Short mmCIF file of C-alpha atoms in Angstrom, two decimals:
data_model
loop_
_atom_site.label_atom_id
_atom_site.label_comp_id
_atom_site.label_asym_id
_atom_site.label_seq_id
_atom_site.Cartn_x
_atom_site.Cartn_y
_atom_site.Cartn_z
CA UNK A 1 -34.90 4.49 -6.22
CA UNK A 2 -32.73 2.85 -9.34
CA UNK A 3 -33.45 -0.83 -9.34
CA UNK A 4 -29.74 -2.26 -9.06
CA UNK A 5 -29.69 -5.54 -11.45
CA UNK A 6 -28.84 -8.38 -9.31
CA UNK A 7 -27.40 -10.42 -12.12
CA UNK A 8 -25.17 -10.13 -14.93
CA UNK A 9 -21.78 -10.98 -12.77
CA UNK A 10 -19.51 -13.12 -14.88
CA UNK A 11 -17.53 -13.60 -11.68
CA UNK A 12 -18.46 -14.74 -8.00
CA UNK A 13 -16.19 -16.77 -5.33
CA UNK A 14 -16.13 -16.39 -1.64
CA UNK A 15 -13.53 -15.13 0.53
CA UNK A 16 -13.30 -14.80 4.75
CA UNK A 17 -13.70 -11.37 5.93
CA UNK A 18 -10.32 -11.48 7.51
CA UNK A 19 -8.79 -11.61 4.23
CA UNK A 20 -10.49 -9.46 2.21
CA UNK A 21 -10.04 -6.76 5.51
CA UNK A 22 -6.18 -7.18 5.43
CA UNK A 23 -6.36 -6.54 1.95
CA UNK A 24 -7.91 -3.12 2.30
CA UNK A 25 -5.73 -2.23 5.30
CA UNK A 26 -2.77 -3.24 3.78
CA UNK A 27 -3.00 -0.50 0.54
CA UNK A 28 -6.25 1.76 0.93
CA UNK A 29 -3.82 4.40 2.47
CA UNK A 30 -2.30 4.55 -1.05
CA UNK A 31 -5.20 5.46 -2.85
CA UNK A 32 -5.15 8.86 -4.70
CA UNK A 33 -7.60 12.07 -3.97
CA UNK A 34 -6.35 13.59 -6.79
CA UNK A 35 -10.19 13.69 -8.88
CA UNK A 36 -8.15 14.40 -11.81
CA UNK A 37 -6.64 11.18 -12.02
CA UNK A 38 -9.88 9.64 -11.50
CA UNK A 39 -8.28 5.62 -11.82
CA UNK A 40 -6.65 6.39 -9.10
CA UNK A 41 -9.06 6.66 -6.79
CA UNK A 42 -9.33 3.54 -5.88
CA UNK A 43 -8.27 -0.25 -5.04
CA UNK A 44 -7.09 -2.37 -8.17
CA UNK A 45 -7.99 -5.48 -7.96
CA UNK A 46 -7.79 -8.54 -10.06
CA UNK A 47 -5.81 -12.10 -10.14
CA UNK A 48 -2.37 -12.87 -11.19
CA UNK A 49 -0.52 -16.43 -11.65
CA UNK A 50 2.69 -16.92 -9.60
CA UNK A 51 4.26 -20.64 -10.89
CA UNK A 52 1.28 -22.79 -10.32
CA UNK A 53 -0.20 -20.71 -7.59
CA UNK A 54 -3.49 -18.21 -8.16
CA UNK A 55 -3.46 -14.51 -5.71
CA UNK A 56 -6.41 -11.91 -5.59
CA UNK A 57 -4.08 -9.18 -5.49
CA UNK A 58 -5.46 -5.57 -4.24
CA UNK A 59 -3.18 -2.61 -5.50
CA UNK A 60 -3.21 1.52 -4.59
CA UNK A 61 -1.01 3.94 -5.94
CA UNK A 62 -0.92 7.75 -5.83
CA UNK A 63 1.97 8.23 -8.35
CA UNK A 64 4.17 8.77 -5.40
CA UNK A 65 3.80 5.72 -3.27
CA UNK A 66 2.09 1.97 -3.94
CA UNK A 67 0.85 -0.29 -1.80
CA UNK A 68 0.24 -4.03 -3.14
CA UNK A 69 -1.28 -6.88 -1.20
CA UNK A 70 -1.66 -10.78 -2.34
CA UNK A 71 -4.28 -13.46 -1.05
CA UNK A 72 -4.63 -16.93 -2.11
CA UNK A 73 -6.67 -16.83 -4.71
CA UNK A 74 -10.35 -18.18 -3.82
CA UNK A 75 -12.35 -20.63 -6.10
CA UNK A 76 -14.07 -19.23 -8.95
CA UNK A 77 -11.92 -15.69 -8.70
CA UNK A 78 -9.26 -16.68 -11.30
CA UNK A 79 -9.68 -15.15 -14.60
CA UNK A 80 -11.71 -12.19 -12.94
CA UNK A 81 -11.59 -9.16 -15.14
CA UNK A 82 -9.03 -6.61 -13.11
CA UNK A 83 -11.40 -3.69 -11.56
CA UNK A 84 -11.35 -0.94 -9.91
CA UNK A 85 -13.00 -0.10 -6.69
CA UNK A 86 -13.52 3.39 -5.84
CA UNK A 87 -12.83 4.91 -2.11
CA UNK A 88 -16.22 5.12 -0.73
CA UNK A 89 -17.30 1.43 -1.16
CA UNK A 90 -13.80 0.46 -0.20
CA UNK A 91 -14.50 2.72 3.01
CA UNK A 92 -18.16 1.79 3.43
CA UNK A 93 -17.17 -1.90 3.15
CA UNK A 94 -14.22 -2.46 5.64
CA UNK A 95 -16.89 -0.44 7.79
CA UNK A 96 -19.33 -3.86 7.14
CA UNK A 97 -16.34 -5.76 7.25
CA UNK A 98 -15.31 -5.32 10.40
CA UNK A 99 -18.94 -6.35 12.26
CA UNK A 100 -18.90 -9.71 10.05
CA UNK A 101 -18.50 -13.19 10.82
CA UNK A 102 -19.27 -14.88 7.68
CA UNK A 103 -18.03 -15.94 4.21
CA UNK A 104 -17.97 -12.52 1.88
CA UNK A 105 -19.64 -13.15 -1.44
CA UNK A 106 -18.03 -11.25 -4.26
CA UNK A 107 -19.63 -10.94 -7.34
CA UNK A 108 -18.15 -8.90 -10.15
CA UNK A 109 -18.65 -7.85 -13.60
CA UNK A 110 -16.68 -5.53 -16.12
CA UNK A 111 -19.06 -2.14 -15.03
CA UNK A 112 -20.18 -3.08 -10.90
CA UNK A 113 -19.09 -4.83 -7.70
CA UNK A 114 -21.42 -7.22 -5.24
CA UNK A 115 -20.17 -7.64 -2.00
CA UNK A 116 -22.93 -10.07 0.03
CA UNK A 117 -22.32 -9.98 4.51
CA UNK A 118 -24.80 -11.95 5.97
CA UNK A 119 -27.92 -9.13 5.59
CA UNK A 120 -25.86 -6.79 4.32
CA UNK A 121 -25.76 -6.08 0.40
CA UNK A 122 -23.15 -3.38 -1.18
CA UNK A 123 -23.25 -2.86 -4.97
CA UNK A 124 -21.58 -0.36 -6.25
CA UNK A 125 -20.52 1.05 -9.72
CA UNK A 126 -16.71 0.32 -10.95
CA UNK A 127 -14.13 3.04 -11.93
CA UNK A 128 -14.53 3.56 -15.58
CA UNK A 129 -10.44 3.63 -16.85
CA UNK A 130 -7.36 2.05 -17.03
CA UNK A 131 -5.69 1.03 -13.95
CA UNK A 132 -1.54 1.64 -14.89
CA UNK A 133 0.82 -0.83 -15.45
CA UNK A 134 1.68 -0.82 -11.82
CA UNK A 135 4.46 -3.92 -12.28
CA UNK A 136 6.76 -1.49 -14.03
CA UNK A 137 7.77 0.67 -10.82
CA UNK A 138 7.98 -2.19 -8.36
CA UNK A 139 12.02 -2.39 -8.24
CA UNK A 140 13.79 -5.70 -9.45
CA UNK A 141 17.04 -5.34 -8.32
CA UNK A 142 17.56 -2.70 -5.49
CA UNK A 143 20.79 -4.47 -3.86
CA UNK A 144 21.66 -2.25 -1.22
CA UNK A 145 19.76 -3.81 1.71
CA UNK A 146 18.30 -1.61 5.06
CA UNK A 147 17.36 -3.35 7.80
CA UNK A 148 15.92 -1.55 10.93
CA UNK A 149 13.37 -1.76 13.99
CA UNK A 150 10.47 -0.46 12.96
CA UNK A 151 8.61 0.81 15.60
CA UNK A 152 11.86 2.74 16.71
CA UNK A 153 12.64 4.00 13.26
CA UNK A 154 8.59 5.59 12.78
CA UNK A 155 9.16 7.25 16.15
CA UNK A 156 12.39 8.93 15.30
CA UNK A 157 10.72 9.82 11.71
CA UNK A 158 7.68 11.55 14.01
CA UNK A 159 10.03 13.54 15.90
CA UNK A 160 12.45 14.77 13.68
CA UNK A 161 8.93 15.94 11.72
CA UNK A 162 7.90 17.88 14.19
CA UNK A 163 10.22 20.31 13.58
CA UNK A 164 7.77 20.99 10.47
CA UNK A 165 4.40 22.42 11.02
CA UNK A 166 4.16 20.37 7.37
CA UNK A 167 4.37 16.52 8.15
CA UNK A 168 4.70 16.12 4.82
CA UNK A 169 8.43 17.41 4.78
CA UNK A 170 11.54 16.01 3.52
CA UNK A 171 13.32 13.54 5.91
CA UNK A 172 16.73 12.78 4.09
CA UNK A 173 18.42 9.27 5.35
CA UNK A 174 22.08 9.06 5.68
CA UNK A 175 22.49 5.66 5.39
CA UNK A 176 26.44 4.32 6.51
CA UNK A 177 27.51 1.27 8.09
CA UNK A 178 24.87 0.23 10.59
CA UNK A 179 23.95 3.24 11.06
CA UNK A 180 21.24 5.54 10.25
CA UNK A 181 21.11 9.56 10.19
CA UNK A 182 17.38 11.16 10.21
CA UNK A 183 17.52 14.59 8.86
CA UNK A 184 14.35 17.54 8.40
CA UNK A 185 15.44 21.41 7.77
CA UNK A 186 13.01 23.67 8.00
CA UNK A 187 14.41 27.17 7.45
CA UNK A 188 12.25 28.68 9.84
CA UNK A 189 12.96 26.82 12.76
CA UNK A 190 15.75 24.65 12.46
CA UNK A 191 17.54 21.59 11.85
CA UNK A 192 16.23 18.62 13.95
CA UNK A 193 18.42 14.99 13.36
CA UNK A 194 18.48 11.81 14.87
CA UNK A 195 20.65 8.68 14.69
CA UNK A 196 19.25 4.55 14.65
CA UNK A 197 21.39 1.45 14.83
CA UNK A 198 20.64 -0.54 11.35
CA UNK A 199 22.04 -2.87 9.43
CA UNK A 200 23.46 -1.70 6.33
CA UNK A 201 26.52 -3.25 4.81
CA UNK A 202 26.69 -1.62 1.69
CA UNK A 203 28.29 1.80 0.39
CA UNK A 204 27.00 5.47 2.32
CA UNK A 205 24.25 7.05 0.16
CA UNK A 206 21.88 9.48 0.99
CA UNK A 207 17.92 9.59 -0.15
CA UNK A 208 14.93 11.65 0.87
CA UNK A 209 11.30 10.74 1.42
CA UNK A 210 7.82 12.57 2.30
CA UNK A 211 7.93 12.21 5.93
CA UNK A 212 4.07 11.12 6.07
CA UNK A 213 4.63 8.34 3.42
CA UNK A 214 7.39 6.90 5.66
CA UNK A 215 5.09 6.99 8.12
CA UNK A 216 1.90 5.32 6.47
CA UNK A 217 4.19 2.76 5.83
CA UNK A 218 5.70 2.18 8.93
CA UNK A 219 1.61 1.45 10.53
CA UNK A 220 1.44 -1.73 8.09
CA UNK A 221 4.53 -3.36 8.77
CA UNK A 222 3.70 -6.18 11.37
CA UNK A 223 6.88 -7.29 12.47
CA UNK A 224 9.55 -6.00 14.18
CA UNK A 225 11.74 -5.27 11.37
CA UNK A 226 10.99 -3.24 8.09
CA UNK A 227 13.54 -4.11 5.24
CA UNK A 228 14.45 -1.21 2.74
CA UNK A 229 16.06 -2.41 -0.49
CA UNK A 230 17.46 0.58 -2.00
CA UNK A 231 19.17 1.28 -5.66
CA UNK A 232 19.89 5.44 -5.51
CA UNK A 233 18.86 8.46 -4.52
CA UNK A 234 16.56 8.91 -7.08
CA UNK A 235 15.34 5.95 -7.99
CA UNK A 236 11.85 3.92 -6.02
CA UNK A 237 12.92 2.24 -2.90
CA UNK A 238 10.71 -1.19 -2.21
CA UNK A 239 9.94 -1.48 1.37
CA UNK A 240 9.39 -5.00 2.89
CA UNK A 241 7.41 -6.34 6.26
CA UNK A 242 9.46 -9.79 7.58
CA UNK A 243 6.47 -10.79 9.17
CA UNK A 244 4.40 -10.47 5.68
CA UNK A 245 5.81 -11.79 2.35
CA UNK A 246 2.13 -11.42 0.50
CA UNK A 247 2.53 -7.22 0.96
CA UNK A 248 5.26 -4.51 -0.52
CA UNK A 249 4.95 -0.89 -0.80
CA UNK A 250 7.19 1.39 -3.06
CA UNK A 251 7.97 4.86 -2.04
CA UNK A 252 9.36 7.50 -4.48
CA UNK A 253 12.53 9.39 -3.35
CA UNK A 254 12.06 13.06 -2.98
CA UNK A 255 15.37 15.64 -4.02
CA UNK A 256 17.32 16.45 -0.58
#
């Protein structure tokens, strides 16, 4: 069996298990299976400086969706080189993750990852490439503002679906004042639509989205309320939990 060096880690901090398990919840689902984009295939993460303020910041992104989540930044993690950390540890560790108790020791270099949970040791090799410059979709200045219940909104997405034997179907949003229209065609069999109160203020527009993105989505918000800012029907919509102002996710409009 390969002896894996236990040095050579030019950076190790500690962070609680709690943390570093929201983290992976809150943008695994994001992470590409596309082998061909092989950077992908994984959880970015690295440090960034907000004003005098440090996060470990964990980002996924299939090309058509991205999921970013911050943390306070633990001791001795700022300045960490940004890696990548491929599926299957991120998988095998919220499995180890979710029996622990104790401080998580994170040790990282430019090539592997340590993770250290009480007897448990996970080392594992880094993703060899170039996460991309992920700062450059997240919109700026989408003003139109949509504000709805969440848990009421993902249930009316899952049943006008159904109408699809393909979940992964076009649901176009008719947005108007306070008011939402849910649309899926399916030529086969049918039209299925369905309306939501919402607050919207601003002008009608219409945009469409994979119907399974909306709903990976939907399963991270916390609160009661999801916020959609919105610029057009073809640009990235930023998507917004109330309840959590260190998470975001961005969700590429599809042609209705």
């Amino acid at each position: 069996f390969p002896s894996m060096p236990s040095d050579g880690f030019e950076t190790k901090f500690e962070i609680e298990p709690t943390e570093l398990g929201r983290l992976i919840d809150k943008t695994r689902f994001a992470i590409s299976t596309e082998e061909t984009r092989y950077y992908l295939n994984g959880i970015f993460l690295h440090t960034v400086a907000e004003g005098s303020a440090a996060k470990l910041r964990a980002v996924a992104t299939d090309g058509h969706r991205l999921a970013l989540a911050d943390a306070t930044a633990p001791k001795g993690a700022t300045g960490m080189p940004g890696v990548i950390v491929p599926r299957k540890t991120i998988n095998e560790l919220k499995r180890l993750l979710d029996d622990a108790a104790d401080m998580v020791e994170i040790a990282v270099s430019t090539q592997k990852i340590r993770f250290a949970l009480g007897d448990a040791v996970l080392t594992s090799k880094l993703i060899d490439g170039s996460f991309p410059e992920y700062a450059r979709v997240i919109p700026k200045s989408n003003a139109k503002k949509l504000k709805l219940d969440n848990k009421a909104f993902a249930e009316a997405v899952d049943r006008v679906a159904t109408v699809s034997a393909e979940r992964s179907r076009s649901v176009r949003l008719a947005l108007d004042k306070d008011k939402l229209t849910l649309t899926v065609n399916n030529p086969d069999a049918g039209v299925a639509t369905e309306d939501l109160p919402a607050d919207y203020r601003d002008d009608p527009m219409e945009i469409g989205f994979n119907a399974r993105y909306l709903l990976d989505v939907a399963q991270q918000i916390e609160g009661e309320e999801a916020l959609f800012e919105l610029a057009d029907s073809g640009s990235p919509t930023l998507v917004r939990d109330e309840a959590d102002e260190q998470a975001l996710y961005v969700l590429m409009p599809l042609r209705v």
